[in-house]
PDB file of C-alpha atoms in Angstrom:
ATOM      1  CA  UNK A   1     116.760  82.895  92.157  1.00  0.00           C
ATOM      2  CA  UNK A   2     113.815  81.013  91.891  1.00  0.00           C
ATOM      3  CA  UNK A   3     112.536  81.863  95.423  1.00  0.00           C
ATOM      4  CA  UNK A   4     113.309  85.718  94.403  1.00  0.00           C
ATOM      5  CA  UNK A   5     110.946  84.866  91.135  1.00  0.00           C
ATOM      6  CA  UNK A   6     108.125  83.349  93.400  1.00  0.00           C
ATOM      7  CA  UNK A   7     108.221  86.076  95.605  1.00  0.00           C
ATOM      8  CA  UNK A   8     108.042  89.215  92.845  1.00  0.00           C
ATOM      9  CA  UNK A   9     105.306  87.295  91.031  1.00  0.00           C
ATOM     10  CA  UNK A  10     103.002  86.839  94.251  1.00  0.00           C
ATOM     11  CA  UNK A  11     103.880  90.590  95.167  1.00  0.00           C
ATOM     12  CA  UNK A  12     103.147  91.667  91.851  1.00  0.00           C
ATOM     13  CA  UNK A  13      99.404  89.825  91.954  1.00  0.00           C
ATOM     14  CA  UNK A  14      99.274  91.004  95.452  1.00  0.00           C
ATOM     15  CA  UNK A  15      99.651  94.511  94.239  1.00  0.00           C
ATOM     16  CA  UNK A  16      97.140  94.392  91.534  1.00  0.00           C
ATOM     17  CA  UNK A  17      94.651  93.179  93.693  1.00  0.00           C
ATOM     18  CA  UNK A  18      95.228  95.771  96.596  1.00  0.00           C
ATOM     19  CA  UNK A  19      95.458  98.614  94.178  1.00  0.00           C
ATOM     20  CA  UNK A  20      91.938 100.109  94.275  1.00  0.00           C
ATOM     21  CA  UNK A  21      92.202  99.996  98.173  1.00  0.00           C
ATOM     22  CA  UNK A  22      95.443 102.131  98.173  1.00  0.00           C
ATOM     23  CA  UNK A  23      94.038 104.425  95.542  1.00  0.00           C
ATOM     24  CA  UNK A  24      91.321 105.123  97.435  1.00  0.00           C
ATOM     25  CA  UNK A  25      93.308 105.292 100.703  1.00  0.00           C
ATOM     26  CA  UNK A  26      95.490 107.707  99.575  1.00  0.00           C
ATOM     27  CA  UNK A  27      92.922 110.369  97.739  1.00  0.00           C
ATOM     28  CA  UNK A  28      91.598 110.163 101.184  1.00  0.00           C
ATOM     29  CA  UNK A  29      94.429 111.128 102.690  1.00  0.00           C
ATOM     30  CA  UNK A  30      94.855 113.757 100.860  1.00  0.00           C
ATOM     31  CA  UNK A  31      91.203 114.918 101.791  1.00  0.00           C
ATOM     32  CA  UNK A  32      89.514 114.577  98.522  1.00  0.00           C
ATOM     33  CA  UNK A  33      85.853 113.567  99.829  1.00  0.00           C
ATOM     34  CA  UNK A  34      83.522 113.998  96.810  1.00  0.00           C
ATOM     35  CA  UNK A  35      80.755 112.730  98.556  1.00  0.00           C
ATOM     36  CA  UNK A  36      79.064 114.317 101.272  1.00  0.00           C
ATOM     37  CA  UNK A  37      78.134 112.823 104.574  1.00  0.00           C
ATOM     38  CA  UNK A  38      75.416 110.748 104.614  1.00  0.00           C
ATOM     39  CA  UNK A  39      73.102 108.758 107.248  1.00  0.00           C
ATOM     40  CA  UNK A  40      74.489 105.241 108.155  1.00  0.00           C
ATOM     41  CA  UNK A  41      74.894 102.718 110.996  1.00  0.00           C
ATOM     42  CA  UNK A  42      78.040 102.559 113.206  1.00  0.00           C
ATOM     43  CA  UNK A  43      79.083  99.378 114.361  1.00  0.00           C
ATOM     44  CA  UNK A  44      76.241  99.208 117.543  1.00  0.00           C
ATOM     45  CA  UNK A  45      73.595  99.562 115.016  1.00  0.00           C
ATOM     46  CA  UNK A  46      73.148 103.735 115.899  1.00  0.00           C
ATOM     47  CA  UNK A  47      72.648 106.000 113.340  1.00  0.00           C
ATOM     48  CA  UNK A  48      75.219 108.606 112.853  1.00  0.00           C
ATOM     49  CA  UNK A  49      76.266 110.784 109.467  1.00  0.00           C
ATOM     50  CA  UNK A  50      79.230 109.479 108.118  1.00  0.00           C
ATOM     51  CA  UNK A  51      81.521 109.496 105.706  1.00  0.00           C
ATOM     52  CA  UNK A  52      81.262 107.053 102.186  1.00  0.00           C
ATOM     53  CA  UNK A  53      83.381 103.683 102.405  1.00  0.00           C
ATOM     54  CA  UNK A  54      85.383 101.974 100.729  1.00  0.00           C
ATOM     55  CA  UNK A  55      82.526 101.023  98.005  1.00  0.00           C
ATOM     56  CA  UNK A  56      81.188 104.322  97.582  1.00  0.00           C
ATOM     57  CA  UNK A  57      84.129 105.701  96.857  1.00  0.00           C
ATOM     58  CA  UNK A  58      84.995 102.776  94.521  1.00  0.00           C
ATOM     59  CA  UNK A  59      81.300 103.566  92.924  1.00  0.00           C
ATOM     60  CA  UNK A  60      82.265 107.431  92.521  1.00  0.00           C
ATOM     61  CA  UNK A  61      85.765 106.651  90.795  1.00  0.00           C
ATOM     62  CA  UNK A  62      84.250 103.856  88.310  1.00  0.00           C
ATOM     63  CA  UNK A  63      81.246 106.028  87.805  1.00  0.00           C
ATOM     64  CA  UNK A  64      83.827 108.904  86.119  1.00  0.00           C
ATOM     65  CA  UNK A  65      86.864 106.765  84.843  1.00  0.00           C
ATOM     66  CA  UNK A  66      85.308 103.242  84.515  1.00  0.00           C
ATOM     67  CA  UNK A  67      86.580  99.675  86.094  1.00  0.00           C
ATOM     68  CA  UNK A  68      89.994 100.663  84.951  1.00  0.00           C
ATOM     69  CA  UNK A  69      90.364 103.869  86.582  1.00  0.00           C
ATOM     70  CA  UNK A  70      90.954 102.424  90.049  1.00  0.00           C
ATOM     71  CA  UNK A  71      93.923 101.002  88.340  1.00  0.00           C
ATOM     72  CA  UNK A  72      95.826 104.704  88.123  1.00  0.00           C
ATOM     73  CA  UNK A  73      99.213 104.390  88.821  1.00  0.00           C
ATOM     74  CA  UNK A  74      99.665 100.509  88.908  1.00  0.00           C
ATOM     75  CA  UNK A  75     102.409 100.746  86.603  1.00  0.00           C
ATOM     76  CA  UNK A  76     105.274 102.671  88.653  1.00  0.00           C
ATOM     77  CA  UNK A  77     103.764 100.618  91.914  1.00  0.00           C
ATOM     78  CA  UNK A  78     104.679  97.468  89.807  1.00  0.00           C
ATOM     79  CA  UNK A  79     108.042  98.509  89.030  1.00  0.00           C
ATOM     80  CA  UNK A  80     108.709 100.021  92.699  1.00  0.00           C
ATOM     81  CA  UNK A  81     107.257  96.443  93.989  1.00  0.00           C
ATOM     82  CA  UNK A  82     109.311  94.124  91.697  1.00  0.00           C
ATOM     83  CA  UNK A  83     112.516  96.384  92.554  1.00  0.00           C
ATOM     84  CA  UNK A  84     112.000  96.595  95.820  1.00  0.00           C
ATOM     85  CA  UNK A  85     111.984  92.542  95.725  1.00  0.00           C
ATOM     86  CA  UNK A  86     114.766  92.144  93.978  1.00  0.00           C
ATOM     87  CA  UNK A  87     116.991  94.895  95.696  1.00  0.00           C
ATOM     88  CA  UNK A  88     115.787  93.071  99.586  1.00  0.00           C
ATOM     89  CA  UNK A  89     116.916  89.829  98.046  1.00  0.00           C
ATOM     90  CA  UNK A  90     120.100  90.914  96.810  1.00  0.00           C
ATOM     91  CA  UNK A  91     121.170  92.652  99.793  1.00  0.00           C
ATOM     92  CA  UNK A  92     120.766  89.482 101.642  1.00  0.00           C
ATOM     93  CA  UNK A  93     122.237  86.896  99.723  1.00  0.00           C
ATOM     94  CA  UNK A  94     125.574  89.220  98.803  1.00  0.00           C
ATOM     95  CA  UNK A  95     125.821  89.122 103.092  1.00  0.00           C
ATOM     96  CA  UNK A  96     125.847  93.155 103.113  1.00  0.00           C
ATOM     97  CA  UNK A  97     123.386  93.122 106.022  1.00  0.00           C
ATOM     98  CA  UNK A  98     125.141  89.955 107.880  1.00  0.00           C
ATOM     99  CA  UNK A  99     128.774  91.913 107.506  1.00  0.00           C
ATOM    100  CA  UNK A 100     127.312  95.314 108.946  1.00  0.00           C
ATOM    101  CA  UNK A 101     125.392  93.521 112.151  1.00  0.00           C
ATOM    102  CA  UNK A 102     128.460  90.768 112.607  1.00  0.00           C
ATOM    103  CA  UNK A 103     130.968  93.601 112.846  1.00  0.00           C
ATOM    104  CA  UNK A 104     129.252  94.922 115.732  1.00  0.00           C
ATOM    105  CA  UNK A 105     127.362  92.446 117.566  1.00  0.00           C
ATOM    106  CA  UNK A 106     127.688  88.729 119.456  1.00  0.00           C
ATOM    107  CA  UNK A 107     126.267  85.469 117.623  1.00  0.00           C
ATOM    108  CA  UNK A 108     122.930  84.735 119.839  1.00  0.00           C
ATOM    109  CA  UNK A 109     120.755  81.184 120.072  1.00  0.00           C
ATOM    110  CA  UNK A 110     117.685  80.951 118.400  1.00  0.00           C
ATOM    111  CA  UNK A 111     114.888  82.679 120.347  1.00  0.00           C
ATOM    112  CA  UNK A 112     117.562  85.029 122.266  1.00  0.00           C
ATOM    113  CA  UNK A 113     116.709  88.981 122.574  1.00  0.00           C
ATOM    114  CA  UNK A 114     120.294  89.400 120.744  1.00  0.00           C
ATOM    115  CA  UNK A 115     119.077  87.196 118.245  1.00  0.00           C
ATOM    116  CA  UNK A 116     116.069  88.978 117.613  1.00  0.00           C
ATOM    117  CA  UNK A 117     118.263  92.583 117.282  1.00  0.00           C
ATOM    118  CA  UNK A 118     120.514  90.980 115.028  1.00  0.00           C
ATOM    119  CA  UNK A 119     117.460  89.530 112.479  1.00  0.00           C
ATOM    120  CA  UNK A 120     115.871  92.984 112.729  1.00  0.00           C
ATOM    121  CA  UNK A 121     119.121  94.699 111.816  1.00  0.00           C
ATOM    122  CA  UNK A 122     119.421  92.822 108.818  1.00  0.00           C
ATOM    123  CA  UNK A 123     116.132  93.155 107.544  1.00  0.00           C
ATOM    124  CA  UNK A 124     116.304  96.817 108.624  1.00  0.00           C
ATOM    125  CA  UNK A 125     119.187  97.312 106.498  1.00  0.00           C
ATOM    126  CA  UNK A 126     117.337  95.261 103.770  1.00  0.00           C
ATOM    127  CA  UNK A 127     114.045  96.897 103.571  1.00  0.00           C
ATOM    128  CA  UNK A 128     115.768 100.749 104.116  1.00  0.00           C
ATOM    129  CA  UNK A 129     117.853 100.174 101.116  1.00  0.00           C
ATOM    130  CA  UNK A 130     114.478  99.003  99.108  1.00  0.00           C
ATOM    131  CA  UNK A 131     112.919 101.680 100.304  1.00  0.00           C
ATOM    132  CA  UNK A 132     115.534 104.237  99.096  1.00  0.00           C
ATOM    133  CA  UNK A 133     115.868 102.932  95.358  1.00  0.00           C
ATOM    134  CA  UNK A 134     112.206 102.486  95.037  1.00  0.00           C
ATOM    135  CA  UNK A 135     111.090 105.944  96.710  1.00  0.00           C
ATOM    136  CA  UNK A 136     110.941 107.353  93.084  1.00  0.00           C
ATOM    137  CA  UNK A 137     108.172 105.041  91.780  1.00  0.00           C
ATOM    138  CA  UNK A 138     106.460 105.368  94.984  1.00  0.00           C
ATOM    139  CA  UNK A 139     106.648 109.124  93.778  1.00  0.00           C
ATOM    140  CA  UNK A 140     105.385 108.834  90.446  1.00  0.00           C
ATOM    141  CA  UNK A 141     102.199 106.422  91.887  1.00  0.00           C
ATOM    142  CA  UNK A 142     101.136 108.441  93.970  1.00  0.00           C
ATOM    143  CA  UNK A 143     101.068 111.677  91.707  1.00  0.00           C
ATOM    144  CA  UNK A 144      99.294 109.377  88.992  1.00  0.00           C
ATOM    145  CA  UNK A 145      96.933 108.644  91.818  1.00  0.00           C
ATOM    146  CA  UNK A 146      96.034 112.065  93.094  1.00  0.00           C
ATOM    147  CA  UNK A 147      95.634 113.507  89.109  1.00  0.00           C
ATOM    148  CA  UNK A 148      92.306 112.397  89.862  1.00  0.00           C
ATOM    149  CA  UNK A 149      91.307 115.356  92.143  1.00  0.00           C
ATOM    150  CA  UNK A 150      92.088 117.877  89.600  1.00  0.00           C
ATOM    151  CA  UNK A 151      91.607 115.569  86.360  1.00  0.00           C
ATOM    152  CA  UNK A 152      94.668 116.331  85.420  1.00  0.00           C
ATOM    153  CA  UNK A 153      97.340 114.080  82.686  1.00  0.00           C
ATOM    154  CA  UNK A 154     100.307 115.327  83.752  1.00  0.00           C
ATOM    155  CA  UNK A 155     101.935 112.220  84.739  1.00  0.00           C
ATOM    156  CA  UNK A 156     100.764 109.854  81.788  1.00  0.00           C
ATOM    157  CA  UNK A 157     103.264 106.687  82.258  1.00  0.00           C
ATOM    158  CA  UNK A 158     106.349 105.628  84.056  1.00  0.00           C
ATOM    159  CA  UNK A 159     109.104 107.057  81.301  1.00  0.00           C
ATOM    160  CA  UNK A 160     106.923 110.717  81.354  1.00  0.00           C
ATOM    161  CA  UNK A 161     107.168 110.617  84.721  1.00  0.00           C
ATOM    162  CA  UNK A 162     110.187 110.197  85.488  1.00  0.00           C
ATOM    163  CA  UNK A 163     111.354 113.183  82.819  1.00  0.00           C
ATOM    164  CA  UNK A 164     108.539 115.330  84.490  1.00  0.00           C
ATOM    165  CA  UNK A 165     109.970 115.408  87.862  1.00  0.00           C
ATOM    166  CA  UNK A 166     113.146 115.630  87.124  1.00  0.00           C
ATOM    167  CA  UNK A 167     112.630 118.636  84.559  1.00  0.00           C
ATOM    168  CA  UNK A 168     110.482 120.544  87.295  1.00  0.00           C
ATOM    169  CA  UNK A 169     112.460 119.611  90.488  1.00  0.00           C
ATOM    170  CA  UNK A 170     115.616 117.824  89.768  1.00  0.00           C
ATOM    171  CA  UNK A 171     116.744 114.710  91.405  1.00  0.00           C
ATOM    172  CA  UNK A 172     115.765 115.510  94.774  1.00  0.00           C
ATOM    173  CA  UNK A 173     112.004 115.437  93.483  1.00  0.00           C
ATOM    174  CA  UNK A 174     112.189 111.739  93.264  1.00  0.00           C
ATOM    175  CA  UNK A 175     113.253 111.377  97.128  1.00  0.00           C
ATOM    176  CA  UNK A 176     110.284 113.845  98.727  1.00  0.00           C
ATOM    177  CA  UNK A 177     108.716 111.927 101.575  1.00  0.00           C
ATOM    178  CA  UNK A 178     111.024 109.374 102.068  1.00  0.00           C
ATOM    179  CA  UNK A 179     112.946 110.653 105.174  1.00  0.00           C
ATOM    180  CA  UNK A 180     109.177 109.991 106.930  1.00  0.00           C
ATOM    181  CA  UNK A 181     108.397 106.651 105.452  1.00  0.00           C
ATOM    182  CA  UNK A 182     112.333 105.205 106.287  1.00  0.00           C
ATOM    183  CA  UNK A 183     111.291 106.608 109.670  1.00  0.00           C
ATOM    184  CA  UNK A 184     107.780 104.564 109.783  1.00  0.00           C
ATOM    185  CA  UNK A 185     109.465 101.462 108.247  1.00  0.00           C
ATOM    186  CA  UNK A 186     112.265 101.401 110.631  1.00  0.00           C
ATOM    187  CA  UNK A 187     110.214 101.892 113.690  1.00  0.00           C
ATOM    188  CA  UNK A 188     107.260  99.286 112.795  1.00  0.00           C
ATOM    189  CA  UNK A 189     109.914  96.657 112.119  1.00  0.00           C
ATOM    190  CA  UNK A 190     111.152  97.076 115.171  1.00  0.00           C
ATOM    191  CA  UNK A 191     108.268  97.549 117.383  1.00  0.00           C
ATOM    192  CA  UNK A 192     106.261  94.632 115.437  1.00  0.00           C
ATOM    193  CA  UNK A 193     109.869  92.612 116.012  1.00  0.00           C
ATOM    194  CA  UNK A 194     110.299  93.688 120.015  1.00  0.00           C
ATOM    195  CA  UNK A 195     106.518  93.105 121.187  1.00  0.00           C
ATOM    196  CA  UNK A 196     106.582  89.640 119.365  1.00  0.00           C
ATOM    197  CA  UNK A 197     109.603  88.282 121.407  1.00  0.00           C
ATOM    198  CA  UNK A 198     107.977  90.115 124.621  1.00  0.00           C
ATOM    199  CA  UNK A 199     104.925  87.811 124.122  1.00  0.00           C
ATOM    200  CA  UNK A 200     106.245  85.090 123.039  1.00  0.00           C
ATOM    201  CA  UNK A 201     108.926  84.765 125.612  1.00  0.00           C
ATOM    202  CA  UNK A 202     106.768  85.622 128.472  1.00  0.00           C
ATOM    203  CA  UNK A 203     103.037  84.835 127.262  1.00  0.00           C
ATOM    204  CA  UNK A 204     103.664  81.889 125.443  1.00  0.00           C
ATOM    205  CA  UNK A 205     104.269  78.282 126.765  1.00  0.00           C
ATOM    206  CA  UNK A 206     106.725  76.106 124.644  1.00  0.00           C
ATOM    207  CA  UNK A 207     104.779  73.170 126.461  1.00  0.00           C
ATOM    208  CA  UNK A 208     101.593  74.325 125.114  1.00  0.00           C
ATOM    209  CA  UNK A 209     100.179  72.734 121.449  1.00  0.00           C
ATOM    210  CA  UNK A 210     100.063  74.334 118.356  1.00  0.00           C
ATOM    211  CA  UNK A 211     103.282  76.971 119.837  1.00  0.00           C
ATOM    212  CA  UNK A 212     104.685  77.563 116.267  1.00  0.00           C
ATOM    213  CA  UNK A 213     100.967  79.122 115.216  1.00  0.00           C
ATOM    214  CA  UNK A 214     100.264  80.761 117.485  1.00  0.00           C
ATOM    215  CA  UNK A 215     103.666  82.737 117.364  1.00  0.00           C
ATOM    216  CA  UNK A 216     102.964  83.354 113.783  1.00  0.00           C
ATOM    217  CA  UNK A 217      99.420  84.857 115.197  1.00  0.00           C
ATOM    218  CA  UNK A 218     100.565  87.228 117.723  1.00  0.00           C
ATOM    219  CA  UNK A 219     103.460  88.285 115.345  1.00  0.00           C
ATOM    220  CA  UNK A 220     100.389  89.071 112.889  1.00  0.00           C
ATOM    221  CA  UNK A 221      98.503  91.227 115.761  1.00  0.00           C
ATOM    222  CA  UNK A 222     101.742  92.758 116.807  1.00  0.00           C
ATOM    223  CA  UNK A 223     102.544  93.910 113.173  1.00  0.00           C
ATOM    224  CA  UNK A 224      99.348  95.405 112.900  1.00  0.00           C
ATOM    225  CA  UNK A 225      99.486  97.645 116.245  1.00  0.00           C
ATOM    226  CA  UNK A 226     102.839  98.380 115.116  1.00  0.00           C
ATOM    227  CA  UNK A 227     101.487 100.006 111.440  1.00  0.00           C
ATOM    228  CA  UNK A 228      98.462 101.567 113.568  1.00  0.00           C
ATOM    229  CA  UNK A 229     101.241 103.389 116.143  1.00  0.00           C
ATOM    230  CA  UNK A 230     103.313 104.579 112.520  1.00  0.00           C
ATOM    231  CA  UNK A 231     101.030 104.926 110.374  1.00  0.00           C
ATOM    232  CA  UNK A 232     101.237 109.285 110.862  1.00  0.00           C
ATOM    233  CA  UNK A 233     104.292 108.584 108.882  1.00  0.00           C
ATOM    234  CA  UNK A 234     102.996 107.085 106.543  1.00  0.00           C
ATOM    235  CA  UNK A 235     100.763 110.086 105.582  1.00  0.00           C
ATOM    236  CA  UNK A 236     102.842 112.433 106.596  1.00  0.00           C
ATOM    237  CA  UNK A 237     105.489 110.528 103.498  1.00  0.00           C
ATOM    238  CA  UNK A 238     102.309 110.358 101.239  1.00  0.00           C
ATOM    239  CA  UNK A 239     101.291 113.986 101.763  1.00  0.00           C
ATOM    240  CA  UNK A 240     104.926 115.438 101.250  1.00  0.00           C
ATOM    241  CA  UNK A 241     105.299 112.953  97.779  1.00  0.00           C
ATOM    242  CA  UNK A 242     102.398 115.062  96.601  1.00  0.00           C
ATOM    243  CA  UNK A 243     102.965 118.501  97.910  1.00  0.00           C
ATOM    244  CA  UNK A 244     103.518 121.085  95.797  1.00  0.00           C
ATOM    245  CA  UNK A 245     104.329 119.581  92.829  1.00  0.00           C
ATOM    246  CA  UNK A 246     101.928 121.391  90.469  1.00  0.00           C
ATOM    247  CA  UNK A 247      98.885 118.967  90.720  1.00  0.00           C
ATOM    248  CA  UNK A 248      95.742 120.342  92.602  1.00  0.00           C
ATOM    249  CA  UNK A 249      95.650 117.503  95.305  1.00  0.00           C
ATOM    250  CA  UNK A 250      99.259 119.091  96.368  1.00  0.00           C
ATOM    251  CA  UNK A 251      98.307 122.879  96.452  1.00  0.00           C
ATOM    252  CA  UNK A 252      95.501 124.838  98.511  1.00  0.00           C
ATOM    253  CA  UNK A 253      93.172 124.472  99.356  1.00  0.00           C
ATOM    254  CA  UNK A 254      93.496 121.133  99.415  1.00  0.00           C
ATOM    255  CA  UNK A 255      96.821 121.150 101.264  1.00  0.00           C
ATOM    256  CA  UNK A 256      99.070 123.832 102.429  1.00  0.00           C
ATOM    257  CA  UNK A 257     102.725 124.338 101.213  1.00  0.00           C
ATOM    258  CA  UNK A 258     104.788 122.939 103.437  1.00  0.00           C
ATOM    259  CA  UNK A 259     109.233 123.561 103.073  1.00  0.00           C
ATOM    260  CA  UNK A 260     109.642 120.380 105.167  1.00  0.00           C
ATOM    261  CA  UNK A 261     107.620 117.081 106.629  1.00  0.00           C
ATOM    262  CA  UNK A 262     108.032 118.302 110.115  1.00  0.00           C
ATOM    263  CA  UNK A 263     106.212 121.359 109.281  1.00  0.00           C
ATOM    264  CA  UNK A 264     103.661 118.429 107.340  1.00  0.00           C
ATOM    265  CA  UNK A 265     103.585 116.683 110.688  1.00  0.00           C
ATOM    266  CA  UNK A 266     102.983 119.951 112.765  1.00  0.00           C
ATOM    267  CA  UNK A 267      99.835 120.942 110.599  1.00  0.00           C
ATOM    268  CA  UNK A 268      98.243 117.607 110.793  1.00  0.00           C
ATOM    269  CA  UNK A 269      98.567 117.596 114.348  1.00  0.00           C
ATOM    270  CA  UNK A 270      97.510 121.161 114.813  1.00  0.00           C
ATOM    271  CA  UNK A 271      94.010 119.996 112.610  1.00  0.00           C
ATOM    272  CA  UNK A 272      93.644 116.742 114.378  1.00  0.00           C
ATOM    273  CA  UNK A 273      94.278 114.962 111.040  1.00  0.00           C
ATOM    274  CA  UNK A 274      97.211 112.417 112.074  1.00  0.00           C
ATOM    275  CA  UNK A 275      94.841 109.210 111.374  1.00  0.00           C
ATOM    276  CA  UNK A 276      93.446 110.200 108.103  1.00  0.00           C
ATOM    277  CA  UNK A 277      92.817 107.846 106.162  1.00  0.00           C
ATOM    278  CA  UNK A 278      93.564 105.209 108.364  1.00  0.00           C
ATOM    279  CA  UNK A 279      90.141 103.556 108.009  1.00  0.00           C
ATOM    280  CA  UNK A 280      88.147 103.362 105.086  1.00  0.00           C
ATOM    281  CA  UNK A 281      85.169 102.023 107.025  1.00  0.00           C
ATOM    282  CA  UNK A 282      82.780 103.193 109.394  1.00  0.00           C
ATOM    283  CA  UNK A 283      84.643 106.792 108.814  1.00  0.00           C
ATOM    284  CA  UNK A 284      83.356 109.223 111.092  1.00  0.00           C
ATOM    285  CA  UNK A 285      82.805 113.091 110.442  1.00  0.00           C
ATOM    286  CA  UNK A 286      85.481 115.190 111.474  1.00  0.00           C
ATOM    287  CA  UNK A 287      84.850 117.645 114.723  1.00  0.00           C
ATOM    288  CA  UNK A 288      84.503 120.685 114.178  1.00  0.00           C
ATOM    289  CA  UNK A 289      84.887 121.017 110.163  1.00  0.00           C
ATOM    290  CA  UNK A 290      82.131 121.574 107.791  1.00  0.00           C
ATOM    291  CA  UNK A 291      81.637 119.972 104.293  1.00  0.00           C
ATOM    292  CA  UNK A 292      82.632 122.526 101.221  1.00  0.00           C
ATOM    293  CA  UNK A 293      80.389 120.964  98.431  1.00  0.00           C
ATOM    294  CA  UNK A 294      82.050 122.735  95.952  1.00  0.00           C
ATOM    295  CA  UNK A 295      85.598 121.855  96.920  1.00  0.00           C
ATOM    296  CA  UNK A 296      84.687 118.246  98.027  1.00  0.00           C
ATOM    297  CA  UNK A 297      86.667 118.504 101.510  1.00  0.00           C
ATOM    298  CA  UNK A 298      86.376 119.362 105.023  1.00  0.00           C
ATOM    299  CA  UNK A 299      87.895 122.814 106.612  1.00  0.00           C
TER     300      UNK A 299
END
């Protein structure tokens, strides 16, 4: 219990301090730019027109809603993060994932490819039933998050939330998006999980010094090409949360309506939009599109 308590109060402070990055990240993914392109450097010192960073986008949203508005939709990503904790924990101590993998698989050694399945199956089975229960506030955030587009107040707190989806689109409004992000979860776990065996089976020495951190280092680097390879899910989830569910962000122009992800995932491919988002630095102009002023995006 204690360990569950140390874990949902450094995720919580985790959260609050990440929150004006995902903010950002996500009315970007959307395709909110309300800045036009501008002359900068890349990263060989060239000058190229791109797109405002992290910080000038920070800048624009302070400059309208003050320090605090970069805080929009920290409460339901609070709850969804404390839940989410709490939920992962519990399905591992009760032994739900252990009795699902043990009824179908061999006890493995330490280190052992069948090991390594059986781990990821657990906290596969773990992290998918986080996911599903906290899908809703993941909902809610990001709708709180993309008001800011068309300055609207439609979702004003967690409580009104949660009565204003479910008035305009039932119970199945609170689970839009997740088939996608289940998808993304499930498949960086397992890549991330796979690769870091591969190299450290085959690319690592036991015999060499300082083995235990420099496991922990290439399972860093191999989580991180694992998010970059899923991380069209990831917007694809985002996108769909917001997508049609009255707030301009969601509607055209800024979006099309689309009756399922796939359709999401077709469009975005179509455009040559399957990484937006993905870097909030350095952004380059998108080919072929021109700047709308008055609509703040690219078409």
């Amino acid at each position: 219990m204690a360990d569950t308590c140390g874990q949902v109060l450094l995720g919580s402070g985790l959260t609050v301090l990440s929150h004006p990055l995902m903010y950002i990240k996500v009315l970007v993914q959307v395709g909110h730019e309300p800045l036009p392109p501008s002359i900068g450097r890349n990263l060989f010192g060239r000058q190229v027109y791109q797109l405002p960073g992290l910080f000038a986008y920070a800048k624009h949203i302070i400059k309208i809603d003050g320090k605090a508005g970069l805080f929009n939709g920290l409460a339901p990503r609070l709850c969804a993060g404390t839940i989410g904790t709490l939920v992962h924990s519990r399905v591992l101590q009760v032994g739900l994932a252990n009795k699902l993998v043990s009824g179908t698989s061999q006890k493995a050694e330490e280190g052992s490819l069948q090991h390594v399945v059986n781990e990821t199956t657990k906290e596969m089975i773990a992290r998918s039933c986080a996911t599903i229960v906290t899908h809703p506030f993941h909902v809610i955030t990001l709708r709180c998050m993309v008001q800011f587009i068309g300055r609207e107040t439609k979702y004003s707190g967690v409580f009104d939330s949660i009565v204003t989806v479910y008035k305009n689109e039932g119970v199945l409004g609170f689970f839009v998006g997740l088939i996608p992000r289940l998808l993304g979860d499930v498949l960086s776990l397992w890549i991330c999980n796979m690769l870091a065996h591969l190299v450290n089976t085959y690319a690592i020495d036991d015999s060499m010094s300082h083995t235990g951190e420099i496991k922990n280092c290439s399972q860093a680097v191999t989580g991180f090409f694992a998010s970059m390879l899923t991380y069209p899910f990831v917007l694809v989830s985002n996108l769909m949360a917001v997508n049609n569910c009255g707030l301009a962000g969601g509607l055209p122009p800024y979006a099309s309506i689309y009756p399922t992800w796939v359709d999401c995932w077709r469009h975005l491919s179509l455009e040559g939009n399957m990484s937006r988002g993905n870097s909030l630095f350095f952004r380059k102009l998108p080919v072929g599109k021109t700047y709308a002023t008055d609509q703040k995006r690219f078409f």
